[in-house]
CSV table of C-alpha atoms in Angstrom, one decimal:
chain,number,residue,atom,x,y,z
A,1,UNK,CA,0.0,0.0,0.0
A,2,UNK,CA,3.0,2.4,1.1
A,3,UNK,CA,4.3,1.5,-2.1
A,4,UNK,CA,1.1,2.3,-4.0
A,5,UNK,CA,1.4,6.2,-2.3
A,6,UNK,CA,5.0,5.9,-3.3
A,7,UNK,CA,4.5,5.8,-6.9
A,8,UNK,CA,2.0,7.9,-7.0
A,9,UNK,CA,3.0,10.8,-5.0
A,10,UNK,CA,6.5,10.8,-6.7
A,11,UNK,CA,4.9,10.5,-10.1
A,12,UNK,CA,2.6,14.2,-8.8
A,13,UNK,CA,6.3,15.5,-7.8
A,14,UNK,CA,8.2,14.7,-10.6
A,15,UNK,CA,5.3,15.7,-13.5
A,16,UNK,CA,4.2,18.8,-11.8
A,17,UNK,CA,7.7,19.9,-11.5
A,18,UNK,CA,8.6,19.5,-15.1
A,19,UNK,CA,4.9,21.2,-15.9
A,20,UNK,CA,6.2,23.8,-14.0
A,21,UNK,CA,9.4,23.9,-15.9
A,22,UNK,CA,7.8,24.0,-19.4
A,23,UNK,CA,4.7,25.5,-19.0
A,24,UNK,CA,4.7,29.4,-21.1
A,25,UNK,CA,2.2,30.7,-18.2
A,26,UNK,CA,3.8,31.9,-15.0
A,27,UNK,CA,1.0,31.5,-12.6
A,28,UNK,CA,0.1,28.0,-13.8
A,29,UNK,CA,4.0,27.4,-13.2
A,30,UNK,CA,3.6,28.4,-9.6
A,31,UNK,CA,0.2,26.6,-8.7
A,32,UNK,CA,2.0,23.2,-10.6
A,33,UNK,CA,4.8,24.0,-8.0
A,34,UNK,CA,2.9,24.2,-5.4
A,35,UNK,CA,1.5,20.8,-6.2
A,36,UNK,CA,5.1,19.7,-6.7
A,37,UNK,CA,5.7,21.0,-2.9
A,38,UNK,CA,2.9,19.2,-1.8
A,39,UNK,CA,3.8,15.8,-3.1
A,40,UNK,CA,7.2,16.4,-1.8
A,41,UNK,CA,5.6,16.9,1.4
A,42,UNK,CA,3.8,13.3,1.2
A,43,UNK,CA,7.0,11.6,0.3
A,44,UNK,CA,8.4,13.4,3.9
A,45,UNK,CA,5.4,11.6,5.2
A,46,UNK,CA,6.5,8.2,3.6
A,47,UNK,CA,9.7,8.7,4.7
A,48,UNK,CA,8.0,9.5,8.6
A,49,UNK,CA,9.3,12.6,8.9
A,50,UNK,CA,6.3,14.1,9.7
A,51,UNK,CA,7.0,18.0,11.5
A,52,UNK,CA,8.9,18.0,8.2
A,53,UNK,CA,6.2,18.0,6.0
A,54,UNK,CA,4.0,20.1,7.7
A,55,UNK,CA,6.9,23.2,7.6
A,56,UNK,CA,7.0,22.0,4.0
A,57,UNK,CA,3.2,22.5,3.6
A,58,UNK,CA,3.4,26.0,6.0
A,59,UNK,CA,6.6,27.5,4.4
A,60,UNK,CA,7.4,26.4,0.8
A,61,UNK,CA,3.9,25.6,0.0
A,62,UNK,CA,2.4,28.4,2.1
A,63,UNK,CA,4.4,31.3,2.3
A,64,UNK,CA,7.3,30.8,-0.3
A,65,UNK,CA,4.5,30.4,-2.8
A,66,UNK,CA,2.3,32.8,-1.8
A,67,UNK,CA,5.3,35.9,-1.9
A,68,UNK,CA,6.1,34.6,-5.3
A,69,UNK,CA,2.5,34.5,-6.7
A,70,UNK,CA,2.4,38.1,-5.4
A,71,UNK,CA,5.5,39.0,-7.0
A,72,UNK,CA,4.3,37.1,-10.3
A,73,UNK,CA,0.8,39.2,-10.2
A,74,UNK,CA,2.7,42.7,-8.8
A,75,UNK,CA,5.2,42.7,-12.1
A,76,UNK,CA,2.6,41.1,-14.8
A,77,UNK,CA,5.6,38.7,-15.2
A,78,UNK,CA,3.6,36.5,-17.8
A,79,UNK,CA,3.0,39.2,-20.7
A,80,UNK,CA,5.3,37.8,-23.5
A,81,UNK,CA,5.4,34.2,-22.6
A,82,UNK,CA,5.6,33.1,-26.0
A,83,UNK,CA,8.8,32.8,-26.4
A,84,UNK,CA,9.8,30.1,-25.1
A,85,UNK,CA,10.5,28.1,-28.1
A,86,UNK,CA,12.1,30.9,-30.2
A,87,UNK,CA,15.9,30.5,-29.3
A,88,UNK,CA,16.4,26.9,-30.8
A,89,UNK,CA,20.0,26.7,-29.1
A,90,UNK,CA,19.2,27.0,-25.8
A,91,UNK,CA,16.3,24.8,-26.3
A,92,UNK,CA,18.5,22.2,-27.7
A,93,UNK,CA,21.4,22.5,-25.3
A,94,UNK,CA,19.3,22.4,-21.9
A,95,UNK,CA,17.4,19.4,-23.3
A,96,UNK,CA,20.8,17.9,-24.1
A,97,UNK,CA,21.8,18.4,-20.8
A,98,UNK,CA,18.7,17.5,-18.9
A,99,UNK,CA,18.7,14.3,-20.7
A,100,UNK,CA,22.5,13.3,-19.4
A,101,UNK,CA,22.2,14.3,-16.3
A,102,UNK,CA,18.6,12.1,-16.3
A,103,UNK,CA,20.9,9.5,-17.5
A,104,UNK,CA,23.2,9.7,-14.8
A,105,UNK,CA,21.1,9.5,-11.9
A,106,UNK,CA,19.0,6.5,-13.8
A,107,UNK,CA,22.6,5.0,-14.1
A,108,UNK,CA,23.6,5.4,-10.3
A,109,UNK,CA,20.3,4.7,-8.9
A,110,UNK,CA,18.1,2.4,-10.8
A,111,UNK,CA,18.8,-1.5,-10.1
A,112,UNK,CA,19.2,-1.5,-6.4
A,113,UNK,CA,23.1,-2.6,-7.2
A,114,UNK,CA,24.8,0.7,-7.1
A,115,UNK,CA,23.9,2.0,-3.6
A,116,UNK,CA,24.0,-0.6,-0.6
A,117,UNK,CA,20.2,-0.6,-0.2
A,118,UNK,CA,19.8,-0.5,3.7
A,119,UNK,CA,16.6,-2.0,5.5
A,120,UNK,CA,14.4,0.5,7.5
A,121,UNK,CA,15.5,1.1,11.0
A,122,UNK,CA,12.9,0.8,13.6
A,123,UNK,CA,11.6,4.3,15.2
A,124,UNK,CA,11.6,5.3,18.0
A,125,UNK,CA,8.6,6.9,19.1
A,126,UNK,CA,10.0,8.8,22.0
A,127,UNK,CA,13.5,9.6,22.8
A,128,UNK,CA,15.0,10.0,26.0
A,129,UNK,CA,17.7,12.1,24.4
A,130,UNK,CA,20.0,9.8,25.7
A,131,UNK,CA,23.0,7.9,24.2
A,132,UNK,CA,25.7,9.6,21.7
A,133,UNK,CA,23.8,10.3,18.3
A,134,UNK,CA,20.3,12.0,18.4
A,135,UNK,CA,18.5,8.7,17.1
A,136,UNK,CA,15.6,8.8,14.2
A,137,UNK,CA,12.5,9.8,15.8
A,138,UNK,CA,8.9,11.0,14.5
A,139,UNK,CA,8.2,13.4,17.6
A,140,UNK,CA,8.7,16.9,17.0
A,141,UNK,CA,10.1,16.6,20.3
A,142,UNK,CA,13.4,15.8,19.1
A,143,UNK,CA,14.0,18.8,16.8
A,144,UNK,CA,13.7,20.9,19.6
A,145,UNK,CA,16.4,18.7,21.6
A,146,UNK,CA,18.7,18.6,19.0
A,147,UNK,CA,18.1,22.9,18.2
A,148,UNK,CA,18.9,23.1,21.4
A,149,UNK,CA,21.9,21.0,22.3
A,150,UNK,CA,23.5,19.9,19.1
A,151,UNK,CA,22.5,22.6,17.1
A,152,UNK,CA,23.0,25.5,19.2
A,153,UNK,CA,24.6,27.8,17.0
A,154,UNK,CA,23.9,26.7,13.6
A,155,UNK,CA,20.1,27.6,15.1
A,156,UNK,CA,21.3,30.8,16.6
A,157,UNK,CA,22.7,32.3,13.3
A,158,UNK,CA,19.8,30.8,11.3
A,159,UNK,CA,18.0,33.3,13.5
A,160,UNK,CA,20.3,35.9,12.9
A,161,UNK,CA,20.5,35.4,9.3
A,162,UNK,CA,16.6,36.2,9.5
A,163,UNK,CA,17.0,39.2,10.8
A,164,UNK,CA,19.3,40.5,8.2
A,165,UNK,CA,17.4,38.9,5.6
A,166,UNK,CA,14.2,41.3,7.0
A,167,UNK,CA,16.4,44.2,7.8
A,168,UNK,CA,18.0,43.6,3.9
A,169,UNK,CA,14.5,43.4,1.9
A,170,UNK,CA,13.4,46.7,4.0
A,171,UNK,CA,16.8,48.1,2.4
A,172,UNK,CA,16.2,47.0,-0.6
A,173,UNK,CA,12.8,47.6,-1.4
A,174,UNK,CA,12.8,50.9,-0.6
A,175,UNK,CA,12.4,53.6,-3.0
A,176,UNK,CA,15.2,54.2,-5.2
A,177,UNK,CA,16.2,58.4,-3.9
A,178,UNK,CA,17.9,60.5,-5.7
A,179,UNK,CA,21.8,60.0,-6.0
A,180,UNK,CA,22.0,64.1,-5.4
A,181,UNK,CA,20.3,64.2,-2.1
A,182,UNK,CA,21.6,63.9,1.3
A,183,UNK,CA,24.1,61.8,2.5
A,184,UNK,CA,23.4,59.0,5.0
B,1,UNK,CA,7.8,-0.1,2.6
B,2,UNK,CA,9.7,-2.1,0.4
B,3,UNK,CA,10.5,1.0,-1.7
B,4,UNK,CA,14.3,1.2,-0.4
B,5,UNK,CA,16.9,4.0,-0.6
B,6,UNK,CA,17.8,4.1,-4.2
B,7,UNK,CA,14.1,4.9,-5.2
B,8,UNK,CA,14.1,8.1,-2.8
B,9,UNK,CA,17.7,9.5,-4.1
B,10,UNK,CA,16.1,8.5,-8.1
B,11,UNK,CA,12.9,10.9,-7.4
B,12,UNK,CA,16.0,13.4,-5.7
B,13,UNK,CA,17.8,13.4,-8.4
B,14,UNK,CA,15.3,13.4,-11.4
B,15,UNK,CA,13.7,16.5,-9.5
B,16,UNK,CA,17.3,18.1,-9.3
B,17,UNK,CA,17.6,17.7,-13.5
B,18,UNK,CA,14.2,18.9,-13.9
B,19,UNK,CA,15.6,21.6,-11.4
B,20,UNK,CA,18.4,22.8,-13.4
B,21,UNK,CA,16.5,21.7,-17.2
B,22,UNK,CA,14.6,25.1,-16.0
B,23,UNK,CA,17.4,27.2,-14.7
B,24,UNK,CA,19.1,26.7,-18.2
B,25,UNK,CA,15.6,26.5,-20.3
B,26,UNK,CA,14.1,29.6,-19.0
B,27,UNK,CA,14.3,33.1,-19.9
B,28,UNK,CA,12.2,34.5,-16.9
B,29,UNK,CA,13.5,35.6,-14.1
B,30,UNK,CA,10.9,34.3,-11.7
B,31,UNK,CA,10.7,30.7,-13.6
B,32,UNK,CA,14.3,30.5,-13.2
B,33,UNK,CA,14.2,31.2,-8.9
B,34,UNK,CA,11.4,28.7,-8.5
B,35,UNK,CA,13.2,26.3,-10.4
B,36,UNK,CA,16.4,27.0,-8.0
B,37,UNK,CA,13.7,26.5,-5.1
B,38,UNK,CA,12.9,23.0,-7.0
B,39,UNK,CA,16.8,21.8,-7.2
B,40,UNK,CA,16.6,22.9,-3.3
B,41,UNK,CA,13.9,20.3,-2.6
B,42,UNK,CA,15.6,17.5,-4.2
B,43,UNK,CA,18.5,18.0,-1.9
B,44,UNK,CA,15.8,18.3,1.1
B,45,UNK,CA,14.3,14.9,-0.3
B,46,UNK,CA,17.4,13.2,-0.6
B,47,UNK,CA,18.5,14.6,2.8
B,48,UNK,CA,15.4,13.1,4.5
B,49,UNK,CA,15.9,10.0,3.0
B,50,UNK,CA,19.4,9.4,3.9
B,51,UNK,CA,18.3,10.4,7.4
B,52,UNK,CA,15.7,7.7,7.8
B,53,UNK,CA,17.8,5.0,6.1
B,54,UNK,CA,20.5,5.9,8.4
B,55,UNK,CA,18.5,6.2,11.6
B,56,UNK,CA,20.2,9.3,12.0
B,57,UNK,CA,18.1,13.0,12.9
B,58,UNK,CA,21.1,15.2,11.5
B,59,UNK,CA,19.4,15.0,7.8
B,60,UNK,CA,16.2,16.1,9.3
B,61,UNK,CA,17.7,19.3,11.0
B,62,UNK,CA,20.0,19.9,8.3
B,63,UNK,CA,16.5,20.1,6.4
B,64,UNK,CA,15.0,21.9,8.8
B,65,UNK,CA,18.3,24.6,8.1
B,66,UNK,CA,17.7,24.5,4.7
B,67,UNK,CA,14.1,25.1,4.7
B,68,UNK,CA,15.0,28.4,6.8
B,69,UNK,CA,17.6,29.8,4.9
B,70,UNK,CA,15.9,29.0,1.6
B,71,UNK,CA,12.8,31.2,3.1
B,72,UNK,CA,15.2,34.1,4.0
B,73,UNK,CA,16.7,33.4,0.4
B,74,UNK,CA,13.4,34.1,-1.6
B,75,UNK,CA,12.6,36.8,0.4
B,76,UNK,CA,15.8,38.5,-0.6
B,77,UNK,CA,15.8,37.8,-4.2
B,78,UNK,CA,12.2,38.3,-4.9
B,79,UNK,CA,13.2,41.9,-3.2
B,80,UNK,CA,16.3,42.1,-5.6
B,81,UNK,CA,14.0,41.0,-8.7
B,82,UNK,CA,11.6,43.9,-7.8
B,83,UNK,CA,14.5,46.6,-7.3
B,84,UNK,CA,15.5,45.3,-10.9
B,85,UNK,CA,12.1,45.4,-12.3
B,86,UNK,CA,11.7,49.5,-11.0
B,87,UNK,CA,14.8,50.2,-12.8
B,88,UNK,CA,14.6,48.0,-15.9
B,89,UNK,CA,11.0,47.4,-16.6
B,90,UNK,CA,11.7,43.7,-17.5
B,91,UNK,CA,12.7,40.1,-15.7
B,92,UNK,CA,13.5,38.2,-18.6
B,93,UNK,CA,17.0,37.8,-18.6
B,94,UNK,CA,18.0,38.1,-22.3
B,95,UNK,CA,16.9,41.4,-22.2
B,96,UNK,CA,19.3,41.8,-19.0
B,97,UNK,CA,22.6,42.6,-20.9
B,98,UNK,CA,23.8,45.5,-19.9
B,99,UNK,CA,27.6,43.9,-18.8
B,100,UNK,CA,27.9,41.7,-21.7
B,101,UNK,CA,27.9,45.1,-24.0
């Protein structure tokens, strides 16, 4: 059954990601890509990483998606879509390239001989936060041990790095003044 | 689940081409950052797999890093994308050659 949901919610990834890629219409792009988030968010699920795929859902699929749908409808981004099949070069090339690299990964990963395929370790449904690693969990419970123990400071300037982020669209998006006016 | 390890890192990787099929493909500027955002899941999928193959919860908050920075990342460049839109009055990038003159 797991494998049934499998198939089919890598199948939604993968073919709403490349209608994304192709399609000429920017909005449609974006709602195929927040399908494509979603079904990446099931696989999370399959894989039982569940807080995972609910911050999927809530950021890439929520908010990430929302500010770029906003951005597509604020700069009318989709007015000369047609061209996406002038420049034959390009269009050639990429294709070339998509198609090795598809080869590639087929090659590596397809046949089950190339990667050591390992069984599924069993979860543990509630750690202690004992012991030397921070073992595979599905609580939520766990992230906030590790954030706060392990991942200290990684977490700390991930924080930080939020704050300039803010502080740097504010700078950013503000209007452009003139170049004679007063110095700062 | 018999669907093992290799099958995760195949949809990974197939969603990392079709990732980078649109960076090079596309001419808009928007296109082009979602399809960074997609090459950015595919690591995220891959991550989480090797994390519950391994037993392991470092994939999971290297994710949970990524997912952050990549937030504070389109925030930025959809900020950038505007600035450049108010000063060129286009996002497609083959009109964007003002250093290659």
């Amino acid at each position: 059954m797991t494998d049934l949901l499998f198939y089919i919610f890598a199948g939604i990834t993968l073919i709403s990601a490349l209608i994304m890629v192709i399609s000429p219409n920017v909005v449609n792009g974006a709602m195929c890509m927040i399908i494509s988030f979603v079904g990446t968010a099931a696989l999370f699920v399959l894989l039982e990483a569940y807080f995972l795929a609910v911050l999927q859902v809530l950021v890439y699929a929520g908010a990430v998606m929302v500010l770029f749908l906003f951005i597509i409808m604020l700069l009318d981004a989709d007015k000369d879509a047609s061209r996406l099949l002038k420049d034959k070069m390009t269009l050639a090339g990429s294709i070339a390239g998509f198609a090795l690299l598809v080869v590639l990964v087929c090659a590596a990963f397809v046949g089950g001989q190339h990667l050591p395929e390992p069984a599924l370790l069993p979860v543990m449904e509630n750690p202690t936060g004992e012991g030397p690693g921070i073992p595979f969990t599905t609580s939520a419970k766990s992230f906030g041990y590790s954030l706060f123990t392990k991942y200290m400071l990684p977490f700390q300037l991930t924080g930080f790095l939020l704050l300039a982020a803010m502080i740097g669209v504010i700078v950013v998006s503000k209007k452009h003044e003139e170049p004679t006016g007063e110095k700062k | 689940m018999t669907v093992g390890l290799n099958a995760f890192i195949l949809v990974a990787g197939l969603l990392f081409a079709i990732g980078l099929l649109g960076v090079i493909l596309r001419k808009n500027t928007l296109v082009l950052y979602m399809s960074l955002e997609l090459m950015l899941n595919a690591v995220n999928l891959a991550l989480v797999a090797f994390s519950r193959y391994n037993g392991s919860m470092d994939g999971n908050l290297f994710v949970f890093f990524i997912i952050t920075v990549a937030a504070a990342e389109v925030a930025i460049g959809l900020a950038i994308i505007v600035a450049l839109f108010r000063l060129r009055q286009t996002v497609m990038v083959d009109q964007l050659t003002a250093l290659s003159r």
